[in-house]
mmCIF file of C-alpha atoms in Angstrom:
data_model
loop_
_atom_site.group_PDB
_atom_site.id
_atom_site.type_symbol
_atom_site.label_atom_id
_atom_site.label_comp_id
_atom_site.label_asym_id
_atom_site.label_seq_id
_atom_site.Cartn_x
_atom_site.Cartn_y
_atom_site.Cartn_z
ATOM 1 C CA UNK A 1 -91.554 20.514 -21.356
ATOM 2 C CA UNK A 2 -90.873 21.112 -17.917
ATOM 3 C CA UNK A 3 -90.370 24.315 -16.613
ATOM 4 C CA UNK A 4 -90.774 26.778 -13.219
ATOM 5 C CA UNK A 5 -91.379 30.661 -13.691
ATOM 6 C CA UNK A 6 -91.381 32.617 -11.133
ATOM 7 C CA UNK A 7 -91.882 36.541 -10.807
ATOM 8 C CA UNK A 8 -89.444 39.280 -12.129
ATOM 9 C CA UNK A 9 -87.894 40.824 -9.271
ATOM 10 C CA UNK A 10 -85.772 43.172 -7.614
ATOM 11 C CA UNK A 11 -88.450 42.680 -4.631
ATOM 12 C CA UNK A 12 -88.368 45.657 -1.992
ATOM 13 C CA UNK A 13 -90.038 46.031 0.969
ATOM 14 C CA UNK A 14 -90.381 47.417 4.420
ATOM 15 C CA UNK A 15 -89.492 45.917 7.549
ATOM 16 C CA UNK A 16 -92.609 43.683 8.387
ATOM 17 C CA UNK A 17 -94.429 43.917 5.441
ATOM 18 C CA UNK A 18 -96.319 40.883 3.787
ATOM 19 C CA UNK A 19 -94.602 38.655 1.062
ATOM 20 C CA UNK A 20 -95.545 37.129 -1.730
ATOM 21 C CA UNK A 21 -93.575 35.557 -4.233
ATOM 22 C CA UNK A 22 -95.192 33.628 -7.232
ATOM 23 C CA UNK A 23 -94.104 30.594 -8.449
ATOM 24 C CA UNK A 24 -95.742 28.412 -11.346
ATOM 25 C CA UNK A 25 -94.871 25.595 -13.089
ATOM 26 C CA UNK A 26 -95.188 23.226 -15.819
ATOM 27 C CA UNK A 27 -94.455 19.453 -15.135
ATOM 28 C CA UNK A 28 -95.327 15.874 -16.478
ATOM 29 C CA UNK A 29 -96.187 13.599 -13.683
ATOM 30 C CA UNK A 30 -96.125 14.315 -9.842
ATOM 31 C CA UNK A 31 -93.251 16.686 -9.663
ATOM 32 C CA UNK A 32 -91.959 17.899 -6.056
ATOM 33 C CA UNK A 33 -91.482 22.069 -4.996
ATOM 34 C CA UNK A 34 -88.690 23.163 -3.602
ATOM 35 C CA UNK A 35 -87.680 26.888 -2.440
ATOM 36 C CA UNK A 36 -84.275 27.467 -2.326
ATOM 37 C CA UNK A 37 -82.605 31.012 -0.752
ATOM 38 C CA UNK A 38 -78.999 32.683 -1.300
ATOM 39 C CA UNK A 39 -77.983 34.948 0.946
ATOM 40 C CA UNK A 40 -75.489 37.521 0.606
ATOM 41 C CA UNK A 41 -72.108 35.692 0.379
ATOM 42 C CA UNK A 42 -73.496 32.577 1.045
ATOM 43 C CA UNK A 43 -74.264 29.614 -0.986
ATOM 44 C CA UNK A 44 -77.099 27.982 -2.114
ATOM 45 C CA UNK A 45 -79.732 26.254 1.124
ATOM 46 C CA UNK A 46 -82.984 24.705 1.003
ATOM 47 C CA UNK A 47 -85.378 26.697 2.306
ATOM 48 C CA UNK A 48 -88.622 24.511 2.278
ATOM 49 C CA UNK A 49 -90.116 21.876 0.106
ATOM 50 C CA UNK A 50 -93.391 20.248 -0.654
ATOM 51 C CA UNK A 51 -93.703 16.276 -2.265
ATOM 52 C CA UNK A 52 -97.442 16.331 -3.118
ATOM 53 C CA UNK A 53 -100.359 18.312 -4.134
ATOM 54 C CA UNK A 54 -102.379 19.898 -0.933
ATOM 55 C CA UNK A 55 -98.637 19.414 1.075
ATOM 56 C CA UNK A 56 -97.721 23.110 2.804
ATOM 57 C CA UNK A 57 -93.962 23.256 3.174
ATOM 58 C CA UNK A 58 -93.077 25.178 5.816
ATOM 59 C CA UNK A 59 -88.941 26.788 7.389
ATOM 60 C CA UNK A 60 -88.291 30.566 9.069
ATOM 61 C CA UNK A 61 -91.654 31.530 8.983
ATOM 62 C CA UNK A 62 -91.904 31.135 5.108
ATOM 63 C CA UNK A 63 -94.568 28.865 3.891
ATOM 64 C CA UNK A 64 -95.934 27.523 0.533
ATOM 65 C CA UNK A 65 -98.693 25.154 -0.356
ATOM 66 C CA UNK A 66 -98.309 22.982 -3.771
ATOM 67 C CA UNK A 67 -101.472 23.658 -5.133
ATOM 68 C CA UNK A 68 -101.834 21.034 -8.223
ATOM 69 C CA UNK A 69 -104.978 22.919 -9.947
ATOM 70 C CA UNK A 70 -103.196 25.879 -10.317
ATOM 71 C CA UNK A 71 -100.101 24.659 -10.628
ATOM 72 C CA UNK A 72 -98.299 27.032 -8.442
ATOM 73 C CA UNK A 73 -96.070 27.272 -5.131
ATOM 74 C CA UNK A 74 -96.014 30.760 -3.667
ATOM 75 C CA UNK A 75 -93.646 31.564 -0.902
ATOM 76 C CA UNK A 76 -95.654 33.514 1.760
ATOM 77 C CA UNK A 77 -94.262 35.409 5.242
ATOM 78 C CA UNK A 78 -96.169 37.458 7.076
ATOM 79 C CA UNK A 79 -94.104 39.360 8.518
ATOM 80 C CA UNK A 80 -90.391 40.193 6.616
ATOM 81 C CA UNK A 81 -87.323 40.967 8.725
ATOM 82 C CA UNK A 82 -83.935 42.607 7.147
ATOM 83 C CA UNK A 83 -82.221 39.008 7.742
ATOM 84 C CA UNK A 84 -84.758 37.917 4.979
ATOM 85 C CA UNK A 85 -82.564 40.276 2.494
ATOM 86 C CA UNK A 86 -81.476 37.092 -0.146
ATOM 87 C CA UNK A 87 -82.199 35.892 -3.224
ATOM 88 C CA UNK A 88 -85.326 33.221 -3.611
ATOM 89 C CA UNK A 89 -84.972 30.474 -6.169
ATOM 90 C CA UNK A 90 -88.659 27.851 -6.793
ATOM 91 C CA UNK A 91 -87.290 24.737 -8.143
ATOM 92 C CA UNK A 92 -89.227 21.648 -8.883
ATOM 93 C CA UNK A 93 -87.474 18.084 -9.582
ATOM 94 C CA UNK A 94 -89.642 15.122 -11.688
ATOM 95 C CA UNK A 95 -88.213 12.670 -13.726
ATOM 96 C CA UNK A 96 -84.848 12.715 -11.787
ATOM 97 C CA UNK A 97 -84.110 15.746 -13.055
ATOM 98 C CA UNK A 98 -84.259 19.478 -11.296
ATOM 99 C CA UNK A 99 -85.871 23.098 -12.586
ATOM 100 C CA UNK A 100 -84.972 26.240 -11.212
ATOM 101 C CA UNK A 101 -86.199 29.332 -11.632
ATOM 102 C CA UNK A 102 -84.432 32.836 -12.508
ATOM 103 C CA UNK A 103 -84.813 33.613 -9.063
ATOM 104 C CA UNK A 104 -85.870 36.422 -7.153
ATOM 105 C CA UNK A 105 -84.337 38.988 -5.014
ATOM 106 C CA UNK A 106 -85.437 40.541 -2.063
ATOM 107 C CA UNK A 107 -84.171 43.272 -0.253
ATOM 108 C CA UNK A 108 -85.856 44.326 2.913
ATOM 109 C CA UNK A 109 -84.868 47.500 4.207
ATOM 110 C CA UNK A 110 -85.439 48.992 7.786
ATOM 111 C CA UNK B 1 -68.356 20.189 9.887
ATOM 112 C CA UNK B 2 -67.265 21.817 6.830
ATOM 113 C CA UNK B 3 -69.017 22.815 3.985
ATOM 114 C CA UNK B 4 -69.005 22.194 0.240
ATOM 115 C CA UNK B 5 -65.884 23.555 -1.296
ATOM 116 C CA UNK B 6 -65.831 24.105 -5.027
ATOM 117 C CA UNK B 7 -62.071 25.498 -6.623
ATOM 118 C CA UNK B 8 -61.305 27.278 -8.317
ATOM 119 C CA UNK B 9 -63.433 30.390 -7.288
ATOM 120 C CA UNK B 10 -62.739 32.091 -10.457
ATOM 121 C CA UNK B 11 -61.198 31.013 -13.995
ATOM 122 C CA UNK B 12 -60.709 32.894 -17.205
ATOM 123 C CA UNK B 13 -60.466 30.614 -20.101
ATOM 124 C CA UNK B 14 -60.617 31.362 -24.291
ATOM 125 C CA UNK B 15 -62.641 29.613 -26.213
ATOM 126 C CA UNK B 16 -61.845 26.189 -27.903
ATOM 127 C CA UNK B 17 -60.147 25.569 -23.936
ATOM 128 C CA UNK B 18 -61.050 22.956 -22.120
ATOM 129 C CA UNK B 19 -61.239 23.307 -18.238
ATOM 130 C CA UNK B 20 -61.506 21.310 -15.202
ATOM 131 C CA UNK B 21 -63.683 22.290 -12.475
ATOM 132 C CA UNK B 22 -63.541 20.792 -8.325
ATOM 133 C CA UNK B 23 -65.879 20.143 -5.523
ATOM 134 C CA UNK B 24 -65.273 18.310 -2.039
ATOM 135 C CA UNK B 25 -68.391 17.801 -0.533
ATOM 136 C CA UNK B 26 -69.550 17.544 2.973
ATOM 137 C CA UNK B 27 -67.814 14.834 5.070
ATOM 138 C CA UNK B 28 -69.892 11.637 5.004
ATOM 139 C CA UNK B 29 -71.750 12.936 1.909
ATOM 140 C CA UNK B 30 -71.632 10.704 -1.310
ATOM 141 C CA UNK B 31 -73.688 12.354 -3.452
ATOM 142 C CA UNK B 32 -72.843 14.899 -5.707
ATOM 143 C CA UNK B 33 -74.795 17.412 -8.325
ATOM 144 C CA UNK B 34 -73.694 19.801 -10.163
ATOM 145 C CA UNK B 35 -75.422 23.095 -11.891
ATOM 146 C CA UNK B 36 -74.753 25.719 -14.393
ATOM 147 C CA UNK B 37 -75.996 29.108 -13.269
ATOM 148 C CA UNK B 38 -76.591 31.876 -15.509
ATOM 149 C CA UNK B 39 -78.544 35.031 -15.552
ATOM 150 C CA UNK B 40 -80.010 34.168 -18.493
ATOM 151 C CA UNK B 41 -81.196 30.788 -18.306
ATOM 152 C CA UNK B 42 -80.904 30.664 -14.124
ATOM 153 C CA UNK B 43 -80.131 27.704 -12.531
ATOM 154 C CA UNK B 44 -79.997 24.230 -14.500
ATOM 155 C CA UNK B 45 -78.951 20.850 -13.455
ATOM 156 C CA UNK B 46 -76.121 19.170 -15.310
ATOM 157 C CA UNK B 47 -75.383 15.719 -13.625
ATOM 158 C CA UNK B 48 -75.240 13.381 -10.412
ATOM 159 C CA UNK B 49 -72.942 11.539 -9.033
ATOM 160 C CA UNK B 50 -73.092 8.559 -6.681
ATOM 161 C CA UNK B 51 -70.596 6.092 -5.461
ATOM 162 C CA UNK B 52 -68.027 6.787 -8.178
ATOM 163 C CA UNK B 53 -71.205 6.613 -11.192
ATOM 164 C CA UNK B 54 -73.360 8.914 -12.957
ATOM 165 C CA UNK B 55 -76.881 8.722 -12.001
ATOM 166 C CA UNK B 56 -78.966 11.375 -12.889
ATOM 167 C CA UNK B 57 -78.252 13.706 -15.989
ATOM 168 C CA UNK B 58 -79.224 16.839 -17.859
ATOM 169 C CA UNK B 59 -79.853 18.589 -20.644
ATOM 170 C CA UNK B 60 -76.195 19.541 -21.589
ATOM 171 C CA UNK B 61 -73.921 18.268 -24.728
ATOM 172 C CA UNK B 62 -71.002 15.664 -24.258
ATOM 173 C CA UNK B 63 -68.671 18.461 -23.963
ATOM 174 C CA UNK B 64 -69.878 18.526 -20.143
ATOM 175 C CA UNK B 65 -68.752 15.472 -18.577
ATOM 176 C CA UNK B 66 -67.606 14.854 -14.592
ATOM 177 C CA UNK B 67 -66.629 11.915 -12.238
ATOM 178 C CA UNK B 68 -66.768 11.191 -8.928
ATOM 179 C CA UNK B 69 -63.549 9.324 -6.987
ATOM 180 C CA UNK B 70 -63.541 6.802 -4.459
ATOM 181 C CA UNK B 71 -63.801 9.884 -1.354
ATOM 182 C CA UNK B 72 -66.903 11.133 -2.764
ATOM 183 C CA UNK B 73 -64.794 14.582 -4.327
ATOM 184 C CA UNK B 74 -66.112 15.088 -7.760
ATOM 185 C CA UNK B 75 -64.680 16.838 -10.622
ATOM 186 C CA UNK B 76 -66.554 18.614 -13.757
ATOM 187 C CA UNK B 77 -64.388 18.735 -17.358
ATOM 188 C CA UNK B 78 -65.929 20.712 -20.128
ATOM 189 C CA UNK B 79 -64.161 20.734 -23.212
ATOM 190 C CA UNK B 80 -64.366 23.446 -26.466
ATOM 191 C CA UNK B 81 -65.455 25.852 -24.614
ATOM 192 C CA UNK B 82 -67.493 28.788 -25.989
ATOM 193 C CA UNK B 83 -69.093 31.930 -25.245
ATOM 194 C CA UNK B 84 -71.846 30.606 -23.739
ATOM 195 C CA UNK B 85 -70.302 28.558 -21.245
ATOM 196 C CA UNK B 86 -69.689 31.582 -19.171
ATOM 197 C CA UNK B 87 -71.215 31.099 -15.917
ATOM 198 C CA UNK B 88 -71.667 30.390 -12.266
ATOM 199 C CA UNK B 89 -71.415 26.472 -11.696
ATOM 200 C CA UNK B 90 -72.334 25.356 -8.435
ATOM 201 C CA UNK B 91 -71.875 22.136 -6.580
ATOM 202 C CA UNK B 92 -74.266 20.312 -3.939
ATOM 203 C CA UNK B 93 -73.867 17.280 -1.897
ATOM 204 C CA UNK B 94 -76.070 14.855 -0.162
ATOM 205 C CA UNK B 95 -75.847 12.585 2.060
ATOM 206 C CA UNK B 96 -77.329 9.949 -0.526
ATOM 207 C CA UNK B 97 -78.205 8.975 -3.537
ATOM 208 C CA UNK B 98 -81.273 11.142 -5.983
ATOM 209 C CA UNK B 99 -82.068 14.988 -6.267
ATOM 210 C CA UNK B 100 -84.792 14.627 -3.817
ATOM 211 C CA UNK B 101 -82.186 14.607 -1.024
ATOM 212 C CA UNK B 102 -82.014 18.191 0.519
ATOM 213 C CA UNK B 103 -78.691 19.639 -1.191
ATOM 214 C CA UNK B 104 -75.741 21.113 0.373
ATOM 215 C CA UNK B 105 -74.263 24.143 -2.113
ATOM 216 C CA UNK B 106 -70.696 25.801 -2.212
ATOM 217 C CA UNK B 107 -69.824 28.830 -2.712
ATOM 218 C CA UNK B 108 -69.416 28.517 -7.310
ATOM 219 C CA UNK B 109 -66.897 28.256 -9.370
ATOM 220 C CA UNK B 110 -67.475 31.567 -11.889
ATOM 221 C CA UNK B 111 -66.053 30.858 -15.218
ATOM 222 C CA UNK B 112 -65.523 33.519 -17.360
ATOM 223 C CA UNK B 113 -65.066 32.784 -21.541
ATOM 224 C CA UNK B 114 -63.014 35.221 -23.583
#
């Protein structure tokens, strides 16, 4: 079936450290990737989103490339700032019909 | 412009209950999704609504049903409720029609079972 699995978190890190967070998935047909962020008292937002294989989605300084022969979509930044503190959800749609992930959360501290 | 609201923000209900759940979405919007949240199973997509008719749907039972009225608000009913219905259930809006739109969430409804 189709499915998106995405690392375990709590995710901490230092004020402009690198991140990385993995995102795989399993899919029939040409799915899309999504990233989606919560912060803090906020609801859901799309954070970037990528509609075919070798596409790099890019928002905020994040970035992820749909890479179709691993099947993954890792959300990259360089450079994190305390703002980035939220919680990071991969999501794929195909066949009309959304995956999430569990979601991960990040805190960055100062 | 305002946002999408969802109410109530919280419910208690016992099981065998049924309950209705609301979301207004963004002015102009007339799509509308909604999504069970849970930390166990995470976010997953229960049904679409466009222009008043269901469009896209899930992988939930018949006792999760919605509709969608003539102004685009949208309602979700679920009915013999259990244990396991606990959850966060958010609702998104677009400005049309399919998931692929970029979605709009509120804030949750967070329905707790007893």
């Amino acid at each position: 079936g189709n499915s998106v699995t995405q690392m375990e978190g709590p995710v901490t890190l230092s004020e402009e450290a690198f991140l990385t967070i993995n995102c795989t998935y399993t899919a029939t047909g040409y799915p899309s990737l999504f990233w989606y962020v919560q912060y803090p008292g906020e609801g859901l937002q799309l954070l970037l989103k990528a509609t075919k294989a070798d596409d790099k989605g890019s928002n905020k300084g994040f970035e992820a490339t749909y890479r179709k022969e691993t099947t993954s979509f890792h959300l990259e930044k360089g450079s994190v700032q305390v703002s980035d503190s939220a919680v990071y959800f991969c999501a794929l749609i195909t066949g009309n019909q959304f995956y999430f992930g569990t979601g991960t959360s990040l805190t960055v501290i100062p | 412009k305002a946002g999408v609201t969802q109410t109530p923000r919280y419910l208690i209900k016992t099981r065998g209950q049924q309950v209705t759940l609301s979301c207004s979405p963004i002015s102009g919007h007339r799509s509308v999704s909604w999504y069970q949240q849970t930390p166990g199973q995470g976010l997953q997509f229960l049904f679409e609504y466009f222009s008043e008719t269901q469009r896209n749907k899930g992988n939930f039972p018949g006792r999760f049903s919605g509709r969608q009225f003539s102004n685009s608000r949208s309602e979700m009913n679920v009915s013999t409720l259990e244990l396991g219905d606990s959850a966060l259930y958010l609702c998104a809006s677009s400005p049309g029609t399919g998931i692929y739109q970029p979605q709009h969430f509120g804030d949750g409804t967070r329905l707790s079972i007893l």
